[in-house]
Short mmCIF file of C-alpha atoms in Angstrom, two decimals:
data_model
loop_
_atom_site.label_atom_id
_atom_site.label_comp_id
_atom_site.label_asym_id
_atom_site.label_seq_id
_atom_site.Cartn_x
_atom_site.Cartn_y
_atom_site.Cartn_z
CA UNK A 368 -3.35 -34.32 -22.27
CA UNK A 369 -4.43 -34.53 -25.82
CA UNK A 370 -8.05 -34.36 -27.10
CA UNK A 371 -9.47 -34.01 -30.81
CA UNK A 372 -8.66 -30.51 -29.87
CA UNK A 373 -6.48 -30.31 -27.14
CA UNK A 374 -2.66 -30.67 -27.21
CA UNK A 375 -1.49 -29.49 -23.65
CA UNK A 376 2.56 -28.22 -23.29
CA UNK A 377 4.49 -30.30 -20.80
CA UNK A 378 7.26 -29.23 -18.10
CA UNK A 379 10.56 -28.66 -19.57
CA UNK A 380 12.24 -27.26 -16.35
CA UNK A 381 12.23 -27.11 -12.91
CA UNK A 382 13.47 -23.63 -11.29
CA UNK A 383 13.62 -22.92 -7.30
CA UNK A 384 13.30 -18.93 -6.49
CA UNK A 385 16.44 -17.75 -4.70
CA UNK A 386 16.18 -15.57 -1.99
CA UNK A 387 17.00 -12.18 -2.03
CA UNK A 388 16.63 -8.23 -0.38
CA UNK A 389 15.81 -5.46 -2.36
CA UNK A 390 14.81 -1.84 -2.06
CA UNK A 391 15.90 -0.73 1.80
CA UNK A 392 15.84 -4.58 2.84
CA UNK A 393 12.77 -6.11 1.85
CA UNK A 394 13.16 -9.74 1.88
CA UNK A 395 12.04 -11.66 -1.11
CA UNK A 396 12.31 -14.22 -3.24
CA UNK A 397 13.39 -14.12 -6.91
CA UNK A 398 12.03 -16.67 -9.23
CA UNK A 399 12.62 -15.15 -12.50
CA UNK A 400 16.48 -14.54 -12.78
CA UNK A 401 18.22 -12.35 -15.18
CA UNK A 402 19.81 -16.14 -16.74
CA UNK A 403 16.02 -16.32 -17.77
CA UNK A 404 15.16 -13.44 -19.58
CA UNK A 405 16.05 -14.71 -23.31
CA UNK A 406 14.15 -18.13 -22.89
CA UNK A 407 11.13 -16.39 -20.91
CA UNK A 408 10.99 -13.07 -22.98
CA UNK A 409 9.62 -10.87 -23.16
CA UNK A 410 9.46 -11.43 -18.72
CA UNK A 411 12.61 -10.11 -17.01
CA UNK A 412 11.55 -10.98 -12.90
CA UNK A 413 9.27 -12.63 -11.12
CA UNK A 414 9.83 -11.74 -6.92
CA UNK A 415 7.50 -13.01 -4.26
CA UNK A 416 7.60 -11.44 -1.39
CA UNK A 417 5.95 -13.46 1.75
CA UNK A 418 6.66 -12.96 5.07
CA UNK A 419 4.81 -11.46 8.36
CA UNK A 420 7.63 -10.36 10.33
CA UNK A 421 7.39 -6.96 9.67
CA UNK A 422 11.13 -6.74 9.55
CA UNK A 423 11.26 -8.32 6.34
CA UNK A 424 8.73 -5.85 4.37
CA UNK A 425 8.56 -2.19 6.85
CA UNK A 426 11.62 -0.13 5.41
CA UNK A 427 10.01 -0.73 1.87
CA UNK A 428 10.80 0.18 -1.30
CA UNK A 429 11.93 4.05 -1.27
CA UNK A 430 12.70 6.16 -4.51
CA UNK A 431 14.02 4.28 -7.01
CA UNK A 432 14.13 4.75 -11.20
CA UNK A 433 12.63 2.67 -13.66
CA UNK A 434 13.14 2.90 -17.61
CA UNK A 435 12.18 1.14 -20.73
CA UNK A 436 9.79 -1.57 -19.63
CA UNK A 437 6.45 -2.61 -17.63
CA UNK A 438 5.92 -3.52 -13.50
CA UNK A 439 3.04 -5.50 -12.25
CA UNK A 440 2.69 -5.91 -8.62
CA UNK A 441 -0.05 -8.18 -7.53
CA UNK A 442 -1.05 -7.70 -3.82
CA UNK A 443 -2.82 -10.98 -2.26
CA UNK A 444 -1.93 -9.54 1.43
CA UNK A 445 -1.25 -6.07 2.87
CA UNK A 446 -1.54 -2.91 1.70
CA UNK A 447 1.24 -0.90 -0.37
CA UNK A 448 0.97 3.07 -0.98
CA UNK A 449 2.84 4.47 -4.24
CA UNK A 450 3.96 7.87 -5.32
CA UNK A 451 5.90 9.09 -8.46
CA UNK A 452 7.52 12.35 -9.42
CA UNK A 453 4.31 12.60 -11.79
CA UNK A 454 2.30 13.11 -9.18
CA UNK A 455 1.24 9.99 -9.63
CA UNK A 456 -0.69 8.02 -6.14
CA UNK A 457 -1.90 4.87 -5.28
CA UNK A 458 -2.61 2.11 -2.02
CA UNK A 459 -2.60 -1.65 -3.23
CA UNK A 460 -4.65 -3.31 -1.35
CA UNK A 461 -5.22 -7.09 -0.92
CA UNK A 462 -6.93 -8.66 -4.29
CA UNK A 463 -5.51 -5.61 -6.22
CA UNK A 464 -2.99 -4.90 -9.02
CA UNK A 465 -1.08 -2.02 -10.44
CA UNK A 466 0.17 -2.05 -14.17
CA UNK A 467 2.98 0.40 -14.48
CA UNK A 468 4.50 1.56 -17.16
CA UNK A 469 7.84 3.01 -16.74
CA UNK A 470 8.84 3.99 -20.32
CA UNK A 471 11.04 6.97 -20.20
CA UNK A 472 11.77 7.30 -17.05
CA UNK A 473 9.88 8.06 -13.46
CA UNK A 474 10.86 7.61 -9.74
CA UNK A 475 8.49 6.48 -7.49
CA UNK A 476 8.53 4.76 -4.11
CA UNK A 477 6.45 1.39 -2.40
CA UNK A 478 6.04 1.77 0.86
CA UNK A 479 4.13 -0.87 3.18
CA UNK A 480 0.94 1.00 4.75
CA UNK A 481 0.89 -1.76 7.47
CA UNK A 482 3.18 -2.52 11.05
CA UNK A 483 1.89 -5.85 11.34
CA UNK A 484 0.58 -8.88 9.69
CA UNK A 485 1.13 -10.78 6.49
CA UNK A 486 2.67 -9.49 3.43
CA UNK A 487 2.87 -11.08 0.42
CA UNK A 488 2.60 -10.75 -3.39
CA UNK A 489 4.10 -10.97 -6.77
CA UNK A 490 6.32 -8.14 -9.27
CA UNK A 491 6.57 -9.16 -12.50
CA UNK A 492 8.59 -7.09 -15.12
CA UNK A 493 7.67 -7.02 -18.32
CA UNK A 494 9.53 -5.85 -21.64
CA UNK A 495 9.06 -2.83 -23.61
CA UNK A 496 9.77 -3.29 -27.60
CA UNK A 497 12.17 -0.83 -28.46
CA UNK A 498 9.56 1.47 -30.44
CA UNK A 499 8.08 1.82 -27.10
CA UNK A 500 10.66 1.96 -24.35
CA UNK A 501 10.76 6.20 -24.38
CA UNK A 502 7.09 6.50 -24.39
CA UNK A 503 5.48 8.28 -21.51
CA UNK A 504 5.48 6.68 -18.10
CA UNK A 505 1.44 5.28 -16.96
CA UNK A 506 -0.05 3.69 -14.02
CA UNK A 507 -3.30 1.40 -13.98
CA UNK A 508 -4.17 1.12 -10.63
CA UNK A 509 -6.55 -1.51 -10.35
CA UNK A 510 -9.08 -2.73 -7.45
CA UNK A 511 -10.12 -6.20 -6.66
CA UNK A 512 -13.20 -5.77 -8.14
CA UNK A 513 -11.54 -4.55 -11.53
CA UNK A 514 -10.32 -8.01 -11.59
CA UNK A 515 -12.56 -10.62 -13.33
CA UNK A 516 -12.68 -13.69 -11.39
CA UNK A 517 -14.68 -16.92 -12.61
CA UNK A 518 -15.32 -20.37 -11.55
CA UNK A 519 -14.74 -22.90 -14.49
CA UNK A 520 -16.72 -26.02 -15.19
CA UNK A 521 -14.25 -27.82 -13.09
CA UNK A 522 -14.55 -25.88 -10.46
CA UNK A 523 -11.43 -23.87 -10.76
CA UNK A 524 -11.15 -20.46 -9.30
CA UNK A 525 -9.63 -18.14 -11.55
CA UNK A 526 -8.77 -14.39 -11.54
CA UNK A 527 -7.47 -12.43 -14.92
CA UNK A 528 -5.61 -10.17 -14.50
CA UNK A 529 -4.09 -9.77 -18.20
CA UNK A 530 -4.88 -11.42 -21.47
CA UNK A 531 -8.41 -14.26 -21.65
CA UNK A 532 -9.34 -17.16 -19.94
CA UNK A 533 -12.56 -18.95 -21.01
CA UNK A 534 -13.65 -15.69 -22.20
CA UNK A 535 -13.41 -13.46 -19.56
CA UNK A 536 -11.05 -10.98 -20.70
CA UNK A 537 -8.63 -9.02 -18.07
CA UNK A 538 -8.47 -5.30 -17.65
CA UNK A 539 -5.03 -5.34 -19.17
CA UNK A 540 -4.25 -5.91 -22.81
CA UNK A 541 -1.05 -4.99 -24.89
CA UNK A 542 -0.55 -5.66 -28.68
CA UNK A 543 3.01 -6.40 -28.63
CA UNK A 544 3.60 -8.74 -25.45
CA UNK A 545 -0.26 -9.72 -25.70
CA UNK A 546 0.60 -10.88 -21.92
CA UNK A 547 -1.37 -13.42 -19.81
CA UNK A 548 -1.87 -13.75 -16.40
CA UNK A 549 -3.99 -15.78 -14.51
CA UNK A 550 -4.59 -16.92 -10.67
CA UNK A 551 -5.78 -20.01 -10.41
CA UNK A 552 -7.24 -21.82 -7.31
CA UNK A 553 -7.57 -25.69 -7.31
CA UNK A 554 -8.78 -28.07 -4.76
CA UNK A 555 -7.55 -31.38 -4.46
CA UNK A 556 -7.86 -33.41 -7.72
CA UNK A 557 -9.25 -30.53 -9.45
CA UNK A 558 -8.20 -29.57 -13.10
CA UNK A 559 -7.80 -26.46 -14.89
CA UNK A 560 -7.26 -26.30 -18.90
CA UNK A 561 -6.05 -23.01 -19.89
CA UNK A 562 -5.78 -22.26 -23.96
CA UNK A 563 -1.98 -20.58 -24.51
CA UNK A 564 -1.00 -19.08 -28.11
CA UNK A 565 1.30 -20.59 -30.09
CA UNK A 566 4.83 -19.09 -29.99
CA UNK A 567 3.99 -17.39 -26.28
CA UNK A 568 6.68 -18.39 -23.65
CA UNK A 569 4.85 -19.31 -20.72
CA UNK A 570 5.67 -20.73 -16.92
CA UNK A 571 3.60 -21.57 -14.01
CA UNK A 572 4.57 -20.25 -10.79
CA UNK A 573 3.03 -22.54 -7.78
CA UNK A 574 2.75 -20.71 -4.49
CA UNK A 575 0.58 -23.13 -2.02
CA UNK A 576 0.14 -26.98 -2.29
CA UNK A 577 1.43 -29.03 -5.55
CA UNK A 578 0.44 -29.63 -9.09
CA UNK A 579 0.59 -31.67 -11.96
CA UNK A 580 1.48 -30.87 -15.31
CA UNK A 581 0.27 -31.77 -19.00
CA UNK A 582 -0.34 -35.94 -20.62
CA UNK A 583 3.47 -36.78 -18.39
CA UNK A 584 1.79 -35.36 -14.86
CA UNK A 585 5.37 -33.99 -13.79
CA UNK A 586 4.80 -32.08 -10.88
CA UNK A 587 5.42 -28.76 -9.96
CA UNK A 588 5.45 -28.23 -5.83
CA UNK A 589 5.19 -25.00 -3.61
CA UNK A 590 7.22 -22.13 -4.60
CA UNK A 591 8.23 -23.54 -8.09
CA UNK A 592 8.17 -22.40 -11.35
CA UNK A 593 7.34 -24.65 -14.23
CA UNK A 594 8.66 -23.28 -17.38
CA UNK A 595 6.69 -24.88 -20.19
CA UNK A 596 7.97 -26.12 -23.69
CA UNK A 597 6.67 -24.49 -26.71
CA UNK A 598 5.68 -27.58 -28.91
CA UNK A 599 4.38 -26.65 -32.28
CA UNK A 600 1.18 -28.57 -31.71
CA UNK A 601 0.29 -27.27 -28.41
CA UNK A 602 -2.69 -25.36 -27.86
CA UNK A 603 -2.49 -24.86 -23.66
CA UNK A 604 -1.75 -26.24 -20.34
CA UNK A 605 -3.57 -29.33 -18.58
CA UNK A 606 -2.69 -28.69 -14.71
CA UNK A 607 -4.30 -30.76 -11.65
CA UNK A 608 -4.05 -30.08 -7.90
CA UNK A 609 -1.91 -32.99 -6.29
CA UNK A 610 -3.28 -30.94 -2.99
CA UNK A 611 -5.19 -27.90 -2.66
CA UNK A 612 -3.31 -25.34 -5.18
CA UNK A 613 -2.83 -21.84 -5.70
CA UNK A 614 -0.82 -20.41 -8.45
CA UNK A 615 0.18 -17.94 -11.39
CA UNK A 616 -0.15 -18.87 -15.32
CA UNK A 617 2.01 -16.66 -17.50
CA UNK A 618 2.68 -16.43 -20.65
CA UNK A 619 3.67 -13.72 -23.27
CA UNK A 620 4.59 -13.18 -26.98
CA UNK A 621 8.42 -12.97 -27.17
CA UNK A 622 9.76 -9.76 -28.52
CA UNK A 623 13.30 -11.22 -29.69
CA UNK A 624 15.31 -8.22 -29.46
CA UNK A 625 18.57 -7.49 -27.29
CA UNK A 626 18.40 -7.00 -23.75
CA UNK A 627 20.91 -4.36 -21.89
CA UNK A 628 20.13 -3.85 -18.26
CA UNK A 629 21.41 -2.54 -15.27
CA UNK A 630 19.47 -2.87 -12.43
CA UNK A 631 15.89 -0.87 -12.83
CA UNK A 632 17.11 0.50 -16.59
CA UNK A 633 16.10 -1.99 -19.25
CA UNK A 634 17.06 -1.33 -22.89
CA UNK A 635 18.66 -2.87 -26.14
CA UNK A 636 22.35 -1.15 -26.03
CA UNK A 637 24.95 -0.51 -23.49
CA UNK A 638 24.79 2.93 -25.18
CA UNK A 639 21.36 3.55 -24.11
CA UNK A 640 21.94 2.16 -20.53
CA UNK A 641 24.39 4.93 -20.03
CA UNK A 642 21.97 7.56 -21.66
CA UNK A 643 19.82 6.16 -19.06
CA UNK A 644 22.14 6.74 -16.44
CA UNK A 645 22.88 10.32 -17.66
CA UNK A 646 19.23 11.17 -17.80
CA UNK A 647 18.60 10.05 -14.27
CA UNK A 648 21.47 11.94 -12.73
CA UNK A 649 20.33 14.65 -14.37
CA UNK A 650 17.20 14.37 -13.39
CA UNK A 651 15.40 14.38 -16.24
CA UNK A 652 12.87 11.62 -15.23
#
């Protein structure tokens, strides 16, 4: 859609989540795959999990290690209790967020605080630069009502979470990824314009109904990501609900250094993996 000041980015792929099991069986599904990380950088995952047979979700995520970049779990149902060997706890609840910030290392478990009943939300892991990776670990536990939510002049529901929408500004801000992330709610034939700097890799992630995307209207349907181009002249995304919509806007300023990972360790060398490695055996998280 292009106005005298409005040049919206269009789809440039497609991507279905696969599914997959993680921590002591959770069942999820990954949308953001390692393959992605250099064309979506500075994001390294996107999971959803979504289910309500407690089978799927009960064992958990137990102790695990994290190092050198950022985990955002967004709860829309259920409740999730953290710990860390900081001393570090927290319970997600449904609306809420956590921003963690792994840095140089912490353990810390996810556990379900529920038997029964829905579960479902979003992780998203987000890069450290490597000035950063070895800084000291941080939570930011935040409620739903720590996260703005706003009705636009179209009438679309929107939660921040990170970075600005119409002016309202989220609770989280970072000056190197200068991250966004939005929740946007759309009834049928409503549209949502959302401004996206220049250079930012961005994707939309739809998890109920079916949208439409920028001047071509190539659609994006339930439990799809849209990665968007980066045109030179584009200053945002012109998405319309097809059907009643709900789903994520992300974008973030790419940090266009190596990427060495294994597993929950995410750094620039194979050198530093191993250090990683040795550190955690060590225990010197």
């Amino acid at each position: 859609m292009t106005t005298s000041t409005r040049t919206s980015r269009e789809l440039e792929q497609l991507i279905a989540g696969v599914p997959a099991s993680d921590g002591a069986g959770v069942q999820l599904q990954r949308v953001l795959t390692q393959d992605l990380q250099k064309r979506l950088d500075p994001f390294l995952m996107l999971d959803e999990f979504r289910s309500d047979n407690p089978g799927d979700y009960l064992a958990g995520f137990p102790d695990h290690p994290h190092r050198g970049f950022e985990t955002v779990t967004y709860m829309l149902a259920g409740k999730m209790r953290h710990f860390d060997n900081k001393g570090n706890e927290g319970l997600l609840v449904s609306g809420g967020a956590q921003w963690m910030t792994a840095g140089s290392g912490l353990v810390h478990s996810e556990l379900p605080e529920q038997e029964d009943g829905l579960m479902h939300g979003f992780q998203l892991w987000v890069n450290l630069p490597a000035q950063n990776k070895m800084i000291d670990p941080g939570y930011q536990d935040l409620t739903p009502d720590q996260l703005p939510t706003y009705t636009s002049e179209s009438g679309a529901q929107v939660t921040v979470l990170a970075g600005v929408s119409e002016g309202v500004e989220g609770p989280v801000q970072r000056p190197d990824t200068h991250p966004l992330y939005i929740d946007v709610h759309l009834s049928e034939g409503t549209s949502h314009w959302q401004d996206i700097p220049a250079g930012h890799n961005a994707f939309v992630y739809v998890y109920e109904g079916e949208i439409s995307t920028g001047a071509e209207g190539r659609k994006v349907g339930f439990r799809r990501m849209g990665i968007l181009n980066n045109a030179s002249e584009a200053t945002g995304i012109q998405l319309t609900a097809l059907k009643e919509a709900k789903l994520l806007i992300i974008a973030g300023q790419p940090l266009r250094e190596p990427i060495a990972q294994w597993g929950p360790f995410v750094m620039n060398t194979h050198e530093e993996l191993e250090q990683a490695v040795r550190d955690f055996r060590a225990g010197k998280f």
